[in-house]
Short mmCIF file of C-alpha atoms and ligand atoms in Angstrom, two decimals:
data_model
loop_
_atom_site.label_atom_id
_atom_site.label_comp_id
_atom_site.label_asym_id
_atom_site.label_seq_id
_atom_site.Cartn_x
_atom_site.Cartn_y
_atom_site.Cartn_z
CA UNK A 1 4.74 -19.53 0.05
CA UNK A 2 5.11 -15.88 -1.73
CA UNK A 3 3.16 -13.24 -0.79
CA UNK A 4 3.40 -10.31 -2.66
CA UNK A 5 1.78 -6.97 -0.16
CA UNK A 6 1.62 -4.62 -2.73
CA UNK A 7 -1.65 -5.06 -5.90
CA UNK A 8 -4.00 -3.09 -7.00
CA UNK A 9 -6.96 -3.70 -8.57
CA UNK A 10 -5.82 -1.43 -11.80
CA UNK A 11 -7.60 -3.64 -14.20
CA UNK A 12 -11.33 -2.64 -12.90
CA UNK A 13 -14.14 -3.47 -15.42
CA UNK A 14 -15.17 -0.32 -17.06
CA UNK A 15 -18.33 -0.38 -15.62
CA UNK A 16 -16.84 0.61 -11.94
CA UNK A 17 -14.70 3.63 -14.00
CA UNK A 18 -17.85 4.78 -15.84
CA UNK A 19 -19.97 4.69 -11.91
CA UNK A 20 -16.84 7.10 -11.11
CA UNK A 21 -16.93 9.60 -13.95
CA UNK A 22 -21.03 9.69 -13.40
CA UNK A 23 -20.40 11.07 -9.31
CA UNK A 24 -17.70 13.56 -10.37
CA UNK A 25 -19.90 14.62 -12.91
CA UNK A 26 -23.22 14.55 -10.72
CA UNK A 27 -20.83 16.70 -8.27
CA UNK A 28 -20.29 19.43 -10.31
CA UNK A 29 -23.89 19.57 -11.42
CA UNK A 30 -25.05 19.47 -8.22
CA UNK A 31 -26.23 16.20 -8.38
CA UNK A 32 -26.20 13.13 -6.23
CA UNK A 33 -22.64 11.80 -5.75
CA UNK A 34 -23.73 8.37 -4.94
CA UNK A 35 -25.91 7.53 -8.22
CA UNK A 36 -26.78 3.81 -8.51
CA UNK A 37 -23.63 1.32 -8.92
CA UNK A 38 -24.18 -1.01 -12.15
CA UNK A 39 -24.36 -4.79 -12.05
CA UNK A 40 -20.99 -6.07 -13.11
CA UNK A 41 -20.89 -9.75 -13.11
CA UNK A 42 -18.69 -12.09 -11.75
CA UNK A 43 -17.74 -13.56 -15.21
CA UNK A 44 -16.29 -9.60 -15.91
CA UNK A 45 -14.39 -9.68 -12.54
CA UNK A 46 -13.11 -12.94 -13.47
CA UNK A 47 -11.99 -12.08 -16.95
CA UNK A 48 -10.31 -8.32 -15.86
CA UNK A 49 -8.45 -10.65 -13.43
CA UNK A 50 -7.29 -13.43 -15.15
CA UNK A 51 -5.29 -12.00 -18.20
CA UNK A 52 -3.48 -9.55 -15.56
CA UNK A 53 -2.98 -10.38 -12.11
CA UNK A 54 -3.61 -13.92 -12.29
CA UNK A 55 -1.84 -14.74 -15.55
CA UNK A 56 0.86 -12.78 -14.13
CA UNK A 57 1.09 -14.89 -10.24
CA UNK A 58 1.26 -17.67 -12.19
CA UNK A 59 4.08 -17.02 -14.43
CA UNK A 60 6.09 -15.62 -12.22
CA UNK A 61 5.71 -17.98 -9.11
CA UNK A 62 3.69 -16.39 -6.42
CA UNK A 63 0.93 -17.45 -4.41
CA UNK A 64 -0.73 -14.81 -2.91
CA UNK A 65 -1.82 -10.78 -3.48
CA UNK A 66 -2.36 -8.45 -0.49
CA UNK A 67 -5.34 -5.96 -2.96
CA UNK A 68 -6.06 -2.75 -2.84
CA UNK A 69 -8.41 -0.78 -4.92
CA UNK A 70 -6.33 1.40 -7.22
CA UNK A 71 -4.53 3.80 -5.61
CA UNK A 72 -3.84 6.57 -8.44
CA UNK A 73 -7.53 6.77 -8.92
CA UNK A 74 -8.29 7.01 -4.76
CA UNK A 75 -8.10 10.79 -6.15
CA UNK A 76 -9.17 12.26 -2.67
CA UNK A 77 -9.00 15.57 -3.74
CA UNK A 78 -11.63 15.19 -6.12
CA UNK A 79 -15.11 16.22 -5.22
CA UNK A 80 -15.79 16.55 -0.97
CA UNK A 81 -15.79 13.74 1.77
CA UNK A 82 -19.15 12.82 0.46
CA UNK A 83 -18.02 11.91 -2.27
CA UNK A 84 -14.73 10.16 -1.24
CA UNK A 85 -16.95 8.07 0.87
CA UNK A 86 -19.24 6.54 -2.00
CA UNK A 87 -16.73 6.02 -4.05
CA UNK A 88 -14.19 4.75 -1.11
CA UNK A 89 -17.24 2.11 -0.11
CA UNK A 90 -17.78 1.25 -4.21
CA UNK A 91 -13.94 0.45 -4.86
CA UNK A 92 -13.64 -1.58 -0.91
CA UNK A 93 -17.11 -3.47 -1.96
CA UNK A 94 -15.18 -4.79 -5.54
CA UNK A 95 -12.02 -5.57 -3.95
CA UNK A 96 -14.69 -7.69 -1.61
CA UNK A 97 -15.89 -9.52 -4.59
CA UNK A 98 -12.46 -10.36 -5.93
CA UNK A 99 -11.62 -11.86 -2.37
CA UNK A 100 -14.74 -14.10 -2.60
CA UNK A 101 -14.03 -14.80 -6.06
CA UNK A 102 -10.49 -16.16 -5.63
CA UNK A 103 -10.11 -16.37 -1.58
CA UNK A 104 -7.03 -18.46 -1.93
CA UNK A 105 -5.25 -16.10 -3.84
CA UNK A 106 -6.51 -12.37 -2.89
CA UNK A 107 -7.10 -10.84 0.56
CA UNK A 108 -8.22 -7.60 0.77
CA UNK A 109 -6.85 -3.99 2.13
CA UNK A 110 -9.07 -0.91 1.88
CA UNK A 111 -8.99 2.37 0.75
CA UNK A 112 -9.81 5.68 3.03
CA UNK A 113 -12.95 7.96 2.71
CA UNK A 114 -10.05 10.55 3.09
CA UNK A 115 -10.57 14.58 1.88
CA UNK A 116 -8.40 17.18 2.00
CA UNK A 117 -9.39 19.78 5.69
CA UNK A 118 -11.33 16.42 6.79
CA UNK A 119 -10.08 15.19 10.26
CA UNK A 120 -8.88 11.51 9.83
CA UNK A 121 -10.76 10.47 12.16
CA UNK A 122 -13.58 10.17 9.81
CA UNK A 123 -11.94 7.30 8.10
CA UNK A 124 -12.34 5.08 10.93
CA UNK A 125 -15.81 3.76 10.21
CA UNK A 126 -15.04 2.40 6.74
CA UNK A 127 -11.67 0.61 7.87
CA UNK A 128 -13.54 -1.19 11.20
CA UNK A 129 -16.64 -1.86 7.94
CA UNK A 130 -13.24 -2.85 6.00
CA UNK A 131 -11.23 -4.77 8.87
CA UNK A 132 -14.41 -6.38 11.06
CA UNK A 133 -17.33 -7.12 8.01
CA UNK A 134 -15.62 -7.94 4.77
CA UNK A 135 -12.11 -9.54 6.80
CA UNK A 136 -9.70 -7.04 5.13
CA UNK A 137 -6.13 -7.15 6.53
CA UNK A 138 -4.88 -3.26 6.23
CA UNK A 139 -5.58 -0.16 4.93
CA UNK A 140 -3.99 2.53 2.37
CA UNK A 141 -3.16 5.47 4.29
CA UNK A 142 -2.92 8.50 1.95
CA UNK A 143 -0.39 11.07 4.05
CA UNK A 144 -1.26 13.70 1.71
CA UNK A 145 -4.84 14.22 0.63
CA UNK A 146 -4.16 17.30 -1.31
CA UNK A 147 -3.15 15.24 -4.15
CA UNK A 148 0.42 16.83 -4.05
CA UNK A 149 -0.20 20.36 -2.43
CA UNK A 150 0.42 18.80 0.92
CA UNK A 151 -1.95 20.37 2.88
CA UNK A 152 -2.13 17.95 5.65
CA UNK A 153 -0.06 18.16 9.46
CA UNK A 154 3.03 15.35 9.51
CA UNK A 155 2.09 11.67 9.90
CA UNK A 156 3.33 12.71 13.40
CA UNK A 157 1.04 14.95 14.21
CA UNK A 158 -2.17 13.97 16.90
CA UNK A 159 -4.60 14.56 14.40
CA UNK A 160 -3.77 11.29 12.76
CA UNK A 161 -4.01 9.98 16.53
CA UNK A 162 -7.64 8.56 16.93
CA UNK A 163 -6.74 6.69 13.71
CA UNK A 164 -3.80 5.22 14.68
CA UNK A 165 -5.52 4.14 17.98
CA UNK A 166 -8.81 2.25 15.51
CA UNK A 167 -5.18 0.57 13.47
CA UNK A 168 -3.63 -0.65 16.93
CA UNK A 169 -7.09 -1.80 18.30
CA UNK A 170 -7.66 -3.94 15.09
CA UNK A 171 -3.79 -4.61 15.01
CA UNK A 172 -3.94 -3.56 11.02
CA UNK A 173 -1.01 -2.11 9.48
CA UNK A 174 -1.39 0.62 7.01
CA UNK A 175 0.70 0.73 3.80
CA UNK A 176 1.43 4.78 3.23
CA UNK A 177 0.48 5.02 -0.19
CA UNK A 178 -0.37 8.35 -1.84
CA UNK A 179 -2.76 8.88 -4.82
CA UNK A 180 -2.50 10.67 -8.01
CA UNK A 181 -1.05 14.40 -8.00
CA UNK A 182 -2.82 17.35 -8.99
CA UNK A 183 0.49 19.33 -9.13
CA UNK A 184 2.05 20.01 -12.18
CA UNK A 185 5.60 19.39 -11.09
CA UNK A 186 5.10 15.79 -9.72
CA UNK A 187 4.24 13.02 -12.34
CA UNK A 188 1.98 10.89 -10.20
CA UNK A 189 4.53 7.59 -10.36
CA UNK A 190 7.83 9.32 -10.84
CA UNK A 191 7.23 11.58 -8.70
CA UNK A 192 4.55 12.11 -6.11
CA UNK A 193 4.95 8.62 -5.12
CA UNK A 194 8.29 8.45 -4.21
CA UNK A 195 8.11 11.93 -2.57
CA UNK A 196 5.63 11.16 -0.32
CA UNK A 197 7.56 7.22 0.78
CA UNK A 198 10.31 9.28 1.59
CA UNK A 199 8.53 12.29 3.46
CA UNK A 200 6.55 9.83 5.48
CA UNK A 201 10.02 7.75 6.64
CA UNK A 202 11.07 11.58 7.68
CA UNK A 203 8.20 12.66 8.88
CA UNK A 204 8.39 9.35 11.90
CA UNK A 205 12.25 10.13 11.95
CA UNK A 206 11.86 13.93 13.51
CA UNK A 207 8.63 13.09 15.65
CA UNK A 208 8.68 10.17 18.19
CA UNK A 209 5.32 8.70 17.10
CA UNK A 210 6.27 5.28 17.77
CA UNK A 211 6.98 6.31 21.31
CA UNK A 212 3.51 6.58 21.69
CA UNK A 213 2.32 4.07 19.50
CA UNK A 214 5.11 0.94 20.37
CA UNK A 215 3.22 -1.78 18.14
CA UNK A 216 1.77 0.48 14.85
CA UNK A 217 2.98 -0.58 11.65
CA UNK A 218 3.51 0.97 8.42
CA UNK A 219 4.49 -0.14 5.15
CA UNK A 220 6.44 2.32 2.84
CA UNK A 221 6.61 1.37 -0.30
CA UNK A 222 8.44 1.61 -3.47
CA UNK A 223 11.50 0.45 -1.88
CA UNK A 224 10.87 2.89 0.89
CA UNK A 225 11.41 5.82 -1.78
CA UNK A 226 14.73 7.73 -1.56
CA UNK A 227 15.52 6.22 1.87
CA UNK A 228 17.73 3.14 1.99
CA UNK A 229 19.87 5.04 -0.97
CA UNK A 230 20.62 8.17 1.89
CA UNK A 231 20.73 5.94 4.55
CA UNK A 232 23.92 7.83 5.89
CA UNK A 233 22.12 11.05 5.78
CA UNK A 234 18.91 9.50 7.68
CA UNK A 235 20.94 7.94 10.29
CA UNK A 236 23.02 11.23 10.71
CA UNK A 237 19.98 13.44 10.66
CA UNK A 238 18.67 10.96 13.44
CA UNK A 239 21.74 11.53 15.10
CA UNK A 240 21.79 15.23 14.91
CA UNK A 241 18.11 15.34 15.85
CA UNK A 242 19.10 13.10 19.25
CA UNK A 243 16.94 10.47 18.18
CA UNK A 244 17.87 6.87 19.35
CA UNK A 245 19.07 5.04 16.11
CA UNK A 246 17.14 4.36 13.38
CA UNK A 247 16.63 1.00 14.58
CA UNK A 248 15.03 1.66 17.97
CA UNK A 249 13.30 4.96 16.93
CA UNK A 250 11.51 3.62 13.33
CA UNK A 251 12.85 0.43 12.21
CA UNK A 252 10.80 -1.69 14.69
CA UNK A 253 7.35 -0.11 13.17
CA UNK A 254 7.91 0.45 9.32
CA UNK A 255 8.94 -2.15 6.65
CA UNK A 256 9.52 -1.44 2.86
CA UNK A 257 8.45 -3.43 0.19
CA UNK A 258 10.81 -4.48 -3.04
CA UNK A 259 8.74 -2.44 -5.62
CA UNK A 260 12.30 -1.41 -7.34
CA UNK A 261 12.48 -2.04 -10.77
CA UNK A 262 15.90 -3.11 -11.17
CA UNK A 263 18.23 -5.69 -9.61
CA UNK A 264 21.17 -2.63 -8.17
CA UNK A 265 17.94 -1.44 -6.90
CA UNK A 266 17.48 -4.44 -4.88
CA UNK A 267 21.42 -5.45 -4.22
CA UNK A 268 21.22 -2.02 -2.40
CA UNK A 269 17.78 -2.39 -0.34
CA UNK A 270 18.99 -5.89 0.70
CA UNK A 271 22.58 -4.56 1.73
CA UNK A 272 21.10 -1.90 3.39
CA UNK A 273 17.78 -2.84 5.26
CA UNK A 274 17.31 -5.37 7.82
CA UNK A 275 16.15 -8.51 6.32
CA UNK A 276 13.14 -8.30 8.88
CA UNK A 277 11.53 -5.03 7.25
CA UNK A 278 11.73 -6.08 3.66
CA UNK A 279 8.04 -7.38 2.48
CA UNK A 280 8.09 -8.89 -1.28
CA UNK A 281 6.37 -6.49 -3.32
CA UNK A 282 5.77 -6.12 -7.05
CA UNK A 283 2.42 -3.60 -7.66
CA UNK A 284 1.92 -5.41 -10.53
CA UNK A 285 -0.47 -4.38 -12.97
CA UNK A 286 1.16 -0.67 -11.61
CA UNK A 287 3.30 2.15 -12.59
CA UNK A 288 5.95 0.42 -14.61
CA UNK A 289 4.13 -2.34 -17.14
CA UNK A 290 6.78 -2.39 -19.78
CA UNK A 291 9.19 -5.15 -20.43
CA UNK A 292 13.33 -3.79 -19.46
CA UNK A 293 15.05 -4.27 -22.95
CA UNK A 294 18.17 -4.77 -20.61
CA UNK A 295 16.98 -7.70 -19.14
CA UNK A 296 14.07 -8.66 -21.49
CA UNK A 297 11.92 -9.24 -18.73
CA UNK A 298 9.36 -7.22 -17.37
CA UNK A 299 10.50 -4.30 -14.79
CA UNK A 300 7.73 -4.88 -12.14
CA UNK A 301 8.64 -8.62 -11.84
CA UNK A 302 10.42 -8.34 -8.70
CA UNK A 303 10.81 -11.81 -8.04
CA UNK A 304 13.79 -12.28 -10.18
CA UNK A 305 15.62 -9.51 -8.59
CA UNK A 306 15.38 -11.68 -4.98
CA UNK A 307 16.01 -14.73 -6.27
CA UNK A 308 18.91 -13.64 -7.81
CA UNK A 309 20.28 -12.44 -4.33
CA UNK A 310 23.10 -14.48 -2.68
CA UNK A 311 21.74 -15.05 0.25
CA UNK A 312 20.27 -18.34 2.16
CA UNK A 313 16.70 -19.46 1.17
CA UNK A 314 15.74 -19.11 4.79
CA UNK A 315 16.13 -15.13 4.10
CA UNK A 316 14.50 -15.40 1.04
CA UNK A 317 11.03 -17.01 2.79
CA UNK A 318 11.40 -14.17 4.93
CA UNK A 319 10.64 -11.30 2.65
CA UNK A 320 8.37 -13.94 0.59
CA UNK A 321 6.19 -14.33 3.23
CA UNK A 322 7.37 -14.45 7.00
CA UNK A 323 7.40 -11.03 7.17
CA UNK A 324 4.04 -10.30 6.02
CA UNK A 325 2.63 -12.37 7.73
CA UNK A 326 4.02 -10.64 10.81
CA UNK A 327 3.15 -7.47 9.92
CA UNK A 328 -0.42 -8.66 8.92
CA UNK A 329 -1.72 -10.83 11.72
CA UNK A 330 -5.20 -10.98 10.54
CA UNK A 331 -3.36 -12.59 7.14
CA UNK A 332 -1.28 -14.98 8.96
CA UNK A 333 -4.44 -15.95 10.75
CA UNK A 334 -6.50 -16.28 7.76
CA UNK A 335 -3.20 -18.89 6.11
CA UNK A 336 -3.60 -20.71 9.81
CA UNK A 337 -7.16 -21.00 9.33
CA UNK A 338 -6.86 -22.87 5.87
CA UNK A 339 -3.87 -25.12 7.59
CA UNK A 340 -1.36 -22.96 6.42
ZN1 ZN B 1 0.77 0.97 -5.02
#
């Protein structure tokens, strides 16, 4: 079975973009920010779906999406927490409908009501709605709500504790995923992104969160940013900071996923990261939809690069599924209950 962790629903009808540009409007006019949602049929969801994601699964082999709403457009520095939680409960409610729609092939993972200044701790009635009512599996955690002005304390920090504590109760990993950047000098994809997968793998390196939260879970992803390439300079930083080793101190709470466009990409995360943290990961209809002229085939298609790895098939089922369904035990239960 292949289970890729990493989609978002980036192929929304219109209808759901057009309910969005209505509340930021209504916002700055003063108006209400949670103006009625229009009917979208299931024939719309069905056809945004099946010449993207679907089409895509199919060709390329896999079974299974972990889907999130889009996370460029979570945009939680738009508006105020009002209005991050109409349109957070809008975009969780669709991803609901896709689930139902195709429950053998999506499961869900919610966005956060987050705002910048807005404790955390706020976001903890949408993921239990998320996790308990519509049988989501894990949440987007957005580490900087700023959109790229990084305004918030470290992933570290006890403000982000009474979260953590909702995550462990539900035993729900969050994937740290950022939104789109309101700063100039990062490009949202290029940029921001990767910034933010490799501040939040420092960020857990200098503080001892997992000392204080032994089973918590967090995806980075994008190939866990710049990490596994400076993997020298994280272990010696650990080192220097008299942390245990990377393995004891962070590696038994965060995985990466394979979103890395290119096979040297891959060769290196493989060589470098414990087979047991690597979750197969594409984030396909994302960032990067062109097709590599290299290779001729397209760059998100992340597949190829692990099949082409020389290693046993056992390790390959692994990252194609064992491991998420590890790290997600609500989505291994789900496969159990439908005798798989
Ligand atoms: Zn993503």
């Amino acid at each position: 079975m292949i289970i890729d962790c990493h989609g978002h629903y980036t192929t929304a009808p219109k209808a759901h973009d057009d309910w969005r540009a209505a509340q930021t409007a209504a916002f700055k006019n003063g108006g209400d920010v949670d103006p009625a949602y229009p009917a979208i049929s299931d024939d719309e969801i069905r056809e945004s779906l099946e010449a993207n994601q679907l089409r895509l699964l199919r060709e390329r082999g896999a079974d299974m999406t972990i889907f999130s709403p889009r996370a460029s457009t979570m945009a939680h520095h738009v508006g105020n927490e009002a209005v991050s939680k109409a349109w957070t409960r809008r975009c969780n409610d669709l991803i609901k409908r896709v689930v139902d729609l195709y429950p053998e092939t999506f499961i869900g993972v919610c966005q956060l009501p987050q705002s910048p200044g807005v404790s955390v701790a706020h976001s903890i009635e949408e993921l239990e709605r998320c996790v308990t009512e519509l049988g989501f599996v894990g949440c987007n955690l957005n580490p900087d709500p700023s959109g790229g002005h990084w305004t918030a304390p470290p992933l570290t920090d006890r403000a982000w504790y009474p979260f953590f504590e909702k995550m462990v109760e539900l035993d729900v990993p969050a994937m740290i995923h950022v939104s789109g950047s309101c700063n100039a000098n990062f490009h949202a994809t290029g940029a921001h992104y990767i910034n933010a997968d490799t501040t939040a793998f420092m960020q857990f390196l200098e503080g001892d969160l997992f000392r204080d939260f032994p089973t918590l879970r967090f995806i980075i992803p994008h190939g866990g940013g710049a990490v596994p390439y400076h993997w020298g300079r994280y272990r010696g930083l650990a080192d220097m900071l008299k942390k245990p080793p990377l393995r004891e101190h962070v590696m038994r709470n965060v995985y990466f996923d394979t979103c890395v466009y290119h096979q040297p990409g891959i060769d290196l995360l493989f060589k470098v990261i414990d087979l047991d943290n690597i979750l197969f990961g594409s984030e396909m209809v994302g960032a990067v939809r062109g097709i590599d002229p290299e290779t001729g085939n397209y760059f998100d298609d992340t597949k190829r690069y692990i099949d082409a790895l020389p290693i046993p098939d056992a390790d390959k089922q692994k990252v194609f599924s064992g491991n998420a369904r590890r790290v997600y035990p609500r989505l291994d239960a789900s496969l159990k209950a439908r005798g798989l």
